[in-house]
XYZ file of C-alpha atoms in Angstrom:
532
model
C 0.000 0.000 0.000
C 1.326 3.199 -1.049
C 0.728 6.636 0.927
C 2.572 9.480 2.433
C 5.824 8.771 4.327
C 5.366 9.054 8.693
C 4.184 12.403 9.121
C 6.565 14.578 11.651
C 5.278 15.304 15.091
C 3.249 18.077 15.390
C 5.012 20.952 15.476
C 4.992 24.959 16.043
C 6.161 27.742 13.321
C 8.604 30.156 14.423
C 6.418 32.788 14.415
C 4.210 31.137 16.785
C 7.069 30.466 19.147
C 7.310 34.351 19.081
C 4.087 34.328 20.199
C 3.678 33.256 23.103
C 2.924 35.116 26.070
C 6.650 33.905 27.980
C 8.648 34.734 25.026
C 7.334 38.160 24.879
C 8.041 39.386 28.070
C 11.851 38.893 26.328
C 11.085 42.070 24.154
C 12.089 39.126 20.939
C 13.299 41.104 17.730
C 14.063 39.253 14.551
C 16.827 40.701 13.197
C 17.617 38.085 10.305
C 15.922 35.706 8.373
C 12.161 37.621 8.756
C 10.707 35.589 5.753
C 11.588 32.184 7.286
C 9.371 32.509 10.496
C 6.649 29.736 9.260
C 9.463 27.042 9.636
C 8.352 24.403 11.888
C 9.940 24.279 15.607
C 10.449 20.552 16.470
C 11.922 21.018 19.643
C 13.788 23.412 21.374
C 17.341 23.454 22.434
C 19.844 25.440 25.200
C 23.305 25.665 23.856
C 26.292 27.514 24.890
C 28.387 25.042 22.972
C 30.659 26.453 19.337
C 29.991 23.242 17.459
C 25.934 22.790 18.801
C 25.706 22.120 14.985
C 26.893 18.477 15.426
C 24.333 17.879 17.858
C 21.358 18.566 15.760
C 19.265 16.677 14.025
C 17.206 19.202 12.214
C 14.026 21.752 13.276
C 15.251 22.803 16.699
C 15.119 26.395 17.859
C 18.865 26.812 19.245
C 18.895 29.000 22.569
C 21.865 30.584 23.453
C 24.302 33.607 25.161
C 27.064 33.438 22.801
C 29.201 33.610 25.627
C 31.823 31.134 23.815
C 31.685 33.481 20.416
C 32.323 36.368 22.435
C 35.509 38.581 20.390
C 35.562 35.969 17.526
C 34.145 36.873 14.512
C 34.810 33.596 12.192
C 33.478 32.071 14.883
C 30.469 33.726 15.187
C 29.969 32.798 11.537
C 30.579 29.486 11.176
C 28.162 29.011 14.162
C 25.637 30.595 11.913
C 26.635 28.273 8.956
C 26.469 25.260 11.064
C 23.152 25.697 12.214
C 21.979 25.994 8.818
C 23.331 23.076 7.956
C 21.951 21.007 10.426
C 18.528 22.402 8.962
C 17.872 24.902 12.435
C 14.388 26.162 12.794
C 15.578 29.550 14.089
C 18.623 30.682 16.103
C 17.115 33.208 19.386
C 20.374 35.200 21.178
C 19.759 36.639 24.767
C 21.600 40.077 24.794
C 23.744 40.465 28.126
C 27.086 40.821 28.852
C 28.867 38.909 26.277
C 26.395 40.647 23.208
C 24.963 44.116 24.309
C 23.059 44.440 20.853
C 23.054 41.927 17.703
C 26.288 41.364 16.360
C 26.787 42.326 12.779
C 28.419 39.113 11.858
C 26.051 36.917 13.053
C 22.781 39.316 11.493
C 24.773 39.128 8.439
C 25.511 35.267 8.124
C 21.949 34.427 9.029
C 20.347 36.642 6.438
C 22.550 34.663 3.904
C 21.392 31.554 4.944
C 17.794 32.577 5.097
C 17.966 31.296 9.057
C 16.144 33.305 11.379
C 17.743 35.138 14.045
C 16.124 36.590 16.964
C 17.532 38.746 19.776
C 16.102 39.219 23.464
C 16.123 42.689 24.758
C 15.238 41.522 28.305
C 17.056 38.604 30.660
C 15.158 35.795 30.192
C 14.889 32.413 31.658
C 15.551 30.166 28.662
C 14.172 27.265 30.747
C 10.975 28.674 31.032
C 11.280 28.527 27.100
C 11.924 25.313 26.829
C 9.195 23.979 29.227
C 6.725 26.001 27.427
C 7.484 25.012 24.003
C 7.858 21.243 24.872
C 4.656 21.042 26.615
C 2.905 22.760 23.913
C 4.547 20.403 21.026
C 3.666 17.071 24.080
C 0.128 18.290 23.558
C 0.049 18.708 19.982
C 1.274 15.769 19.001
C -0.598 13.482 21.541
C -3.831 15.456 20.202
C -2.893 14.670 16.773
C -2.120 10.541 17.355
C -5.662 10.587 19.081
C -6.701 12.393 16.035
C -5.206 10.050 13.671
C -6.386 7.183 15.625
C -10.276 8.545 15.869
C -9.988 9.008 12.141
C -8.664 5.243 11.487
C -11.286 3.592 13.688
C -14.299 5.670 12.182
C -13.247 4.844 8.382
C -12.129 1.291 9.213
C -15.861 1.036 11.156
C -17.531 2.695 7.798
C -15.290 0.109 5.611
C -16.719 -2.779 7.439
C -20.338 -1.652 7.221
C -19.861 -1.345 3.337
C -20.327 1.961 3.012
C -19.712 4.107 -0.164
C -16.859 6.443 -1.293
C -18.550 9.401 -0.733
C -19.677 8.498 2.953
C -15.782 7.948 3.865
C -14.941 10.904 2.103
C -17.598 12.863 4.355
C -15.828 11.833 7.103
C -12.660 12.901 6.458
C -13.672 16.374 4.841
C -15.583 16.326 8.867
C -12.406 16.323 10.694
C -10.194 18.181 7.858
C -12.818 21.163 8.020
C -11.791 21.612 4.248
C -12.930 20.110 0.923
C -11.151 16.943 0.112
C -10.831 15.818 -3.971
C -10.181 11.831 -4.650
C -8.456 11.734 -7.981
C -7.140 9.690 -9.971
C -3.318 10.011 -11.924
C -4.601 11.817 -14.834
C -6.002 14.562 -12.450
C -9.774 13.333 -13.249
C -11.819 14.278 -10.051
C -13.656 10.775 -8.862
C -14.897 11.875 -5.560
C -15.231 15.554 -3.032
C -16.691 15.998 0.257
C -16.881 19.052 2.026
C -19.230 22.199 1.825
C -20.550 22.971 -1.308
C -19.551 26.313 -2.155
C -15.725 25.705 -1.044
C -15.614 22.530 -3.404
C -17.780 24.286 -6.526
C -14.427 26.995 -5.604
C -11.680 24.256 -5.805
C -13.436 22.362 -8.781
C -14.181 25.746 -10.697
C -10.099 26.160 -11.302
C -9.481 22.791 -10.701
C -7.682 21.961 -14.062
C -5.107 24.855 -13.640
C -4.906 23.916 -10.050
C -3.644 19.808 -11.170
C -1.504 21.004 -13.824
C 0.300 23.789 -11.417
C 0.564 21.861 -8.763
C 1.048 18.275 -9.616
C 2.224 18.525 -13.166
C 5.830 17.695 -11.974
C 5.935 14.462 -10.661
C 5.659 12.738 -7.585
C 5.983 14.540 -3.792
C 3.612 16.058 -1.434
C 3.750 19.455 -2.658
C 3.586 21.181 -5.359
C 4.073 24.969 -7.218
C 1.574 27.697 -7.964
C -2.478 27.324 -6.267
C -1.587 24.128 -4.443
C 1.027 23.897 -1.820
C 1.038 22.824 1.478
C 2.207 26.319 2.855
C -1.269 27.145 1.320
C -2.724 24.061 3.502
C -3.095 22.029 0.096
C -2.059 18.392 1.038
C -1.880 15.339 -0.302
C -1.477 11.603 -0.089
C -0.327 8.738 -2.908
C -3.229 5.553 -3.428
C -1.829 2.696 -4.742
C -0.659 -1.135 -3.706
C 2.115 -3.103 -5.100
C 4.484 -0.448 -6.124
C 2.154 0.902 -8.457
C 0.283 4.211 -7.934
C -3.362 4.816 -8.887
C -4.317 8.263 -7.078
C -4.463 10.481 -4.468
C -6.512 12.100 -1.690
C -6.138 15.702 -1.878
C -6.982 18.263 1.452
C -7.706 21.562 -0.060
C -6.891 24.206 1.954
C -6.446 22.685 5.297
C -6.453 25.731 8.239
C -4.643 23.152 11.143
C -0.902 22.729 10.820
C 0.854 20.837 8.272
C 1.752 17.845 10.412
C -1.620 17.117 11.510
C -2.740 17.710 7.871
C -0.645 15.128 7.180
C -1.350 12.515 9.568
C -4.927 13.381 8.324
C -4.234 12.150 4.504
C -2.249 9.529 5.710
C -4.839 7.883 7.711
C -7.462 8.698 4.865
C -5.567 6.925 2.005
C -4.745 4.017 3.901
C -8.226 3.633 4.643
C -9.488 4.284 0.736
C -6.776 1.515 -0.153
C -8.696 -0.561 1.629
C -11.991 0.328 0.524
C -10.918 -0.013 -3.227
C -9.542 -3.494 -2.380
C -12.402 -4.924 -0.766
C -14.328 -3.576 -3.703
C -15.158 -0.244 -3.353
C -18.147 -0.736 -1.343
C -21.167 -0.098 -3.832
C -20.270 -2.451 -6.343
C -18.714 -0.555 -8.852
C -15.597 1.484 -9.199
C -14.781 4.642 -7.982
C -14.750 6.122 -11.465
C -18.451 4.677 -11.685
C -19.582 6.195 -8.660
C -18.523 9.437 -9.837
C -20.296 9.703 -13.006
C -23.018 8.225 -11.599
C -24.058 10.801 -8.685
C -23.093 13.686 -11.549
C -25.645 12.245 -13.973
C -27.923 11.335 -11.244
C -27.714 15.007 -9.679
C -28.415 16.246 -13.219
C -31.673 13.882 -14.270
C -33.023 15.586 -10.595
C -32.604 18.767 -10.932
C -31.994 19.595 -7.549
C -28.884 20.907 -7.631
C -28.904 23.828 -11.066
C -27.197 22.788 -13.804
C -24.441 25.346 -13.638
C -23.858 24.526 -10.231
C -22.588 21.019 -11.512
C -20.658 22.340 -14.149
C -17.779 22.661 -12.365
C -17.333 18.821 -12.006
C -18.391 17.884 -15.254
C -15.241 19.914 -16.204
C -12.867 17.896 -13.047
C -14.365 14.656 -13.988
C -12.865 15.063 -17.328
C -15.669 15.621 -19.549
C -14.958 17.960 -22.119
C -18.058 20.833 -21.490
C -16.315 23.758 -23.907
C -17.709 24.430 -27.127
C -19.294 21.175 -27.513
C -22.525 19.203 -28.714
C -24.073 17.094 -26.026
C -26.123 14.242 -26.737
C -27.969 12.183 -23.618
C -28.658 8.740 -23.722
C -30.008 5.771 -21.980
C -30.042 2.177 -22.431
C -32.716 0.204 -20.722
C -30.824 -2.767 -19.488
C -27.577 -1.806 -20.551
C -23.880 -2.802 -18.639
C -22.676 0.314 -17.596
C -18.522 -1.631 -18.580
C -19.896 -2.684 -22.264
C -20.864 0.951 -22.555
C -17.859 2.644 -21.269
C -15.680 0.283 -23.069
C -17.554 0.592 -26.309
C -16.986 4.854 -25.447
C -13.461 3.794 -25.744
C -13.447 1.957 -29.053
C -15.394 4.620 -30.883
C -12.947 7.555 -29.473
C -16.076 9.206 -28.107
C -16.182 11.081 -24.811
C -18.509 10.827 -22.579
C -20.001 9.571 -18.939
C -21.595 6.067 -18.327
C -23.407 5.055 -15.130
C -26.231 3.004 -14.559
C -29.216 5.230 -13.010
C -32.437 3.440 -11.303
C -34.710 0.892 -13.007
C -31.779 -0.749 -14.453
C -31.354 1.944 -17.374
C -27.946 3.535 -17.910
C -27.216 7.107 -18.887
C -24.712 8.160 -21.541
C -24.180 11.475 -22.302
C -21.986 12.153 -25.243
C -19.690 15.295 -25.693
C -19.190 15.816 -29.186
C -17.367 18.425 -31.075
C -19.253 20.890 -32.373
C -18.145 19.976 -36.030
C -19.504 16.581 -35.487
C -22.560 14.855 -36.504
C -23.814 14.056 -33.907
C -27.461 12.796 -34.937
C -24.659 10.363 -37.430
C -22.588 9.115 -34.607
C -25.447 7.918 -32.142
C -26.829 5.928 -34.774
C -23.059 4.279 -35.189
C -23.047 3.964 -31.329
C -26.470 2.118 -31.378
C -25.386 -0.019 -34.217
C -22.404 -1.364 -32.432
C -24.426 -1.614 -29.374
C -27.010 -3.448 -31.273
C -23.983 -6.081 -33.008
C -22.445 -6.053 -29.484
C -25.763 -7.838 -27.717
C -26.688 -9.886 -30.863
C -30.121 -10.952 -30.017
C -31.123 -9.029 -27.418
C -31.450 -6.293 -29.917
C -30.616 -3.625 -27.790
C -32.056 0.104 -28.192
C -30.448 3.842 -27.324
C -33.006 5.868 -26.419
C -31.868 9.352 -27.444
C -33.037 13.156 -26.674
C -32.197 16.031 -29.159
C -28.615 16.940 -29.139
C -27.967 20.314 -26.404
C -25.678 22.933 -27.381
C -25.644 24.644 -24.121
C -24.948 22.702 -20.761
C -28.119 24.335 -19.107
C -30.527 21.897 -21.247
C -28.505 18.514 -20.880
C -30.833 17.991 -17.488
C -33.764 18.451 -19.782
C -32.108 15.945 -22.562
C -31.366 13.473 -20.197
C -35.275 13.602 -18.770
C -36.356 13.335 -21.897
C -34.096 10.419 -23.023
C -35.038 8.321 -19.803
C -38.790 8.864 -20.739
C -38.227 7.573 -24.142
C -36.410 4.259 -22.389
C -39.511 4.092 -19.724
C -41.729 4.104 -23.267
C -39.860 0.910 -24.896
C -38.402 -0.913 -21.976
C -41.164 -3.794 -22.226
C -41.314 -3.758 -25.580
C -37.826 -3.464 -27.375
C -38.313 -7.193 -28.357
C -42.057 -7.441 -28.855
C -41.703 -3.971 -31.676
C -39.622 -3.550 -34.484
C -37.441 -0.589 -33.046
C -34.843 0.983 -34.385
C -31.476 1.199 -32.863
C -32.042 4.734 -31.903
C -35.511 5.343 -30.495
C -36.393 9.154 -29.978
C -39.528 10.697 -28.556
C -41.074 10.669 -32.000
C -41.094 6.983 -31.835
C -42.993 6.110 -29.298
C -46.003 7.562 -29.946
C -49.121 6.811 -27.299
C -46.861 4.216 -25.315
C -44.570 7.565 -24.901
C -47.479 9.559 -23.365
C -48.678 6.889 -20.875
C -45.351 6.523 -19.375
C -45.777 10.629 -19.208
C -49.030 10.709 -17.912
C -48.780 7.743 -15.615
C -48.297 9.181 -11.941
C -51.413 11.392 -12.601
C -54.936 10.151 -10.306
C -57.091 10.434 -13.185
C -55.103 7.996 -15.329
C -54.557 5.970 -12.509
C -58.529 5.699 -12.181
C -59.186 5.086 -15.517
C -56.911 2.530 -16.206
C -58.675 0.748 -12.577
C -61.839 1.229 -13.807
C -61.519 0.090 -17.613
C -59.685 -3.259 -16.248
C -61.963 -3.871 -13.667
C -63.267 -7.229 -14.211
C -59.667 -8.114 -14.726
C -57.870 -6.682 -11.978
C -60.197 -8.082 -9.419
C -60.067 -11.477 -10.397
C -56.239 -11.096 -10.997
C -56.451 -13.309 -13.868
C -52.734 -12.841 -15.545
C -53.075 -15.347 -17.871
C -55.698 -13.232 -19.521
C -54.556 -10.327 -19.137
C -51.420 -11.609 -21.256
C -53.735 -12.451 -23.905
C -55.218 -9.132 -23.566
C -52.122 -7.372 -23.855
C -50.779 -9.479 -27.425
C -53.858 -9.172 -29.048
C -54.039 -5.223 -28.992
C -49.905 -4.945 -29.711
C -50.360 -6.798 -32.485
C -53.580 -4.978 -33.848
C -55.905 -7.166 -33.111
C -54.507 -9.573 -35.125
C -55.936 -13.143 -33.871
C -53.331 -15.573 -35.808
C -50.383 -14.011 -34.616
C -51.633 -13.919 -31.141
C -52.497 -17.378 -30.706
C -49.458 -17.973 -32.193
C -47.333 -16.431 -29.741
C -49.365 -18.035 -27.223
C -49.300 -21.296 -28.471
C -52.762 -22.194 -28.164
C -55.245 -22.883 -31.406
C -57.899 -20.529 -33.077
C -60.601 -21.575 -31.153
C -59.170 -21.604 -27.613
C -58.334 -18.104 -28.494
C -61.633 -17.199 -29.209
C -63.120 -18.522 -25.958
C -60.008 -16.216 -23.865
C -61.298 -13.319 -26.208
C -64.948 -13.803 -25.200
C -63.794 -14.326 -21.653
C -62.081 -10.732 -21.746
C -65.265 -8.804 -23.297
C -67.734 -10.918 -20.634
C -65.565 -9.329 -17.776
C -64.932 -5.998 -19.272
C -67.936 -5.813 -20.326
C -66.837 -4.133 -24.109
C -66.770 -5.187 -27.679
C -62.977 -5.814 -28.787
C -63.898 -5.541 -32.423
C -65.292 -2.100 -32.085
C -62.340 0.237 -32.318
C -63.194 2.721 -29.946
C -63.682 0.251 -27.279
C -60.611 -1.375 -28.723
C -58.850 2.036 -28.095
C -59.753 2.523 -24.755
C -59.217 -0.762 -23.088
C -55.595 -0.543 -24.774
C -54.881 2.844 -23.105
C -56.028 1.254 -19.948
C -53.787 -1.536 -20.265
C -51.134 0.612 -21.402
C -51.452 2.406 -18.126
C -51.577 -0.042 -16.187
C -48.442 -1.641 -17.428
C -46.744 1.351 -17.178
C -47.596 1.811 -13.293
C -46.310 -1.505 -12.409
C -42.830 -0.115 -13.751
């Protein structure tokens, strides 16, 4: 499994050192290296020693008198240098006796070396210093293990329980306090928790944001809108030695080492999630597309409001033709894959009812109306006799209608999904195509069709006789022809004719006149369509 390395202990900045309420009765004044003061304080340390350079091992805050550097200037220097060497936090000299103001040589070596250099105007205990600053960085860093901890048990306890992507990534974005972005190596957004408006911000620039800030290669941080001075911070998914994304905390207010700990515990625990199988039955990628398109067919969230990660799920949205879809009964992997042969871009997931949404971006310079028809074709050679339909909307130009277009394409698959094998469809069925059946599927929520269709079937319904109801059914789809529907029900002329004269006893209605005809077939056709 592949995340960050072990996060440091929580530590302080330099400037917060400063801060504190001990150090300022000092009268501190930074006299060198006043651009460095957010380096991290890992401990602190009293030294009177020339070489305390050897002793380091990196982040410590070096207290001292400079009573040993007294009247040598080299000296004085190479003290300087060899603190930055060992990587010093900060370098903090009590004025006294051996330096009644900053020495020149010192001020001047440390602003080379970028190493801050403070001076205390005031005697100061330096172990009061020390016992401050420990017990603050004690505190921080047990806070932050029982942080890290917390966070591991809740995930591992939502991993168990099966839970979703998204609920795991709610729970991380809960203790972060900042949107957090799941994405894969190509920078494709796959997942974000967090409040809306702070995510629509990060996904609204989110392809400069990728390409600025992890267009280099490998590492934690990055250059330009997303570095983890700017609380941006990240950790590597993967397993095996092979990398496969990252969890990204955008903009994380807490310090860097608990930020850290944070995305460490989080990617080990969506490592584990995407092993055991990603906890919805489908991939992560699948998930994503599938709450977009899903949010879209609602219309609960505005269309422009989703724009944003259309664009970070790596749908192309400028300038382009889009063309919704849905396949009653189709495998959200044959369509994706099929995407893929055909060079066509685009989102697949499967939506409720069984029916999956595609919805096509197309160049403008495209025909589009010409490559949905190839797209059904191959579809249609793909599933061989299941002689499978697209049901199609009019292509959108503008990203405000696709909702509407992907409405209207789901009605046209709730119109044909009974009867893609019983009619002749094409492989692209649009709302011109399905004609009455179309309008019952519209119409069939509404009371007064609801009452109809009860009170038409009546003598059916209450005897909850399926068998002729079947019969029923065949013999008006295939207008009223008697051959074929004792054909397809494998039963001879005149058994047919006694189910027929069974049907107009209990309806009460003549079947050969075609008003009567007409009416018990919108009945039936409502009726089928409520049982959907």
């Amino acid at each position: 499994m592949t995340t960050t390395s072990d996060a440091p202990e929580p530590a302080l900045s330099v400037r917060q050192v400063l801060a504190l309420e001990r150090v300022l009765a000092g009268e501190p004044e930074v006299v060198a290296g006043a651009s460095h003061l957010d380096r991290p304080v890992r401990w602190v340390h009293v030294a009177e020693a020339a070489d305390v350079g050897v002793m380091l091992s990196g982040g410590e805050m070096v207290l001292t008198t400079g009573v040993l550097l007294a009247g040598d200037e080299e000296r004085q220097a190479e003290y300087v240098r060899s603190l930055h060497r060992a990587e010093a936090a900060a370098v903090v000299l009590g004025l006294g006796r051996a330096f009644p103001a900053a020495p020149d040589v010192m001020r001047r070596a440390a602003e080379r070396c970028g190493l801050p250099m403070v001076v205390l105007h005031r005697p100061f205990p330096f172990a009061e210093l020390t016992e401050e600053v420990q017990s603050r960085l004690v505190r921080r860093k047990f806070a932050a293990v029982s942080l890290s901890e917390a966070v591991r048990t809740e995930l591992t306890a939502l991993i168990t329980a099966g839970a979703p992507l998204q609920r795991l990534l709610d729970e991380v974005a809960r203790h972060s306090a900042c949107p957090v972005v799941v994405t894969n190596l190509a920078h494709r957004v796959l997942g974000t928790a967090g409040e809306r408006p702070a995510v629509d911000d990060v996904l609204r620039d989110w392809e400069r944001i990728a390409r600025q800030a992890w267009g280099h290669g490998p590492g934690r941080s990055g250059t330009g809108g997303g570095t983890e001075g700017d609380g941006w911070i990240r950790a590597e998914l993967g397993g095996r030695g092979e990398r496969w994304g990252r969890i990204v905390l955008c903009g994380y207010r807490g310090d860097t080492a608990t930020g850290r700990l944070l995305a460490d515990r989080a990617a080990e625990a969506l490592v584990l999630h995407r092993m055991l199988g990603g906890g919805a039955g489908c991939s992560w990628e699948e998930q994503s597309a599938q709450g977009l398109l899903t949010d879209l067919v609602s219309g609960v969230v505005p269309a422009r409001q989703l724009l944003p990660r259309a664009r970070a799920a790596g749908l192309p949205v400028n300038r382009r033709t889009f063309v919704p879809l849905v396949v009653p009964g189709g495998d959200p992997a044959r369509l994706e894959r099929l995407l893929r042969l055909l060079g066509l871009s685009g989102l697949v997931a499967e939506l409720a009812a069984g029916a999956t949404a595609v919805l096509l971006s197309l160049p403008r310079d495209q025909d589009a109306a010409a490559l949905t028809a190839h797209f059904a074709a191959r579809l249609r050679t793909e599933t061989g006799p299941d002689r499978r339909v697209v049901a199609a909307a009019a292509p959108r130009t503008a990203w405000e209608d696709v909702p509407g277009g992907l409405r209207e394409a789901q009605h046209v698959a709730d119109a044909v999904a009974d009867s893609a094998t019983a009619l002749d469809l094409p492989p692209v069925v649009r709302l011109r195509d399905v004609h009455l059946r179309g309008l019952i599927r519209l119409l069939r929520d509404d009371p007064h069709v609801q009452s109809f269709a009860e009170r038409e079937l009546d003598g059916l319904l209450r005897e909850s006789d399926e068998d002729l109801l079947a019969v029923l059914r065949t013999y008006l789809a295939t207008g009223r022809n008697k051959s074929r529907t004792a054909q397809l029900h494998h039963v001879s002329r005149p058994a047919l004719y006694r189910r027929l004269e069974a049907i107009q006893v209990r309806l009460g209605v003549d079947l050969d006149d075609f008003e009567q005809a007409a009416s018990v077939h919108i009945a039936l056709l409502a009726h089928d369509a409520q049982q959907q």
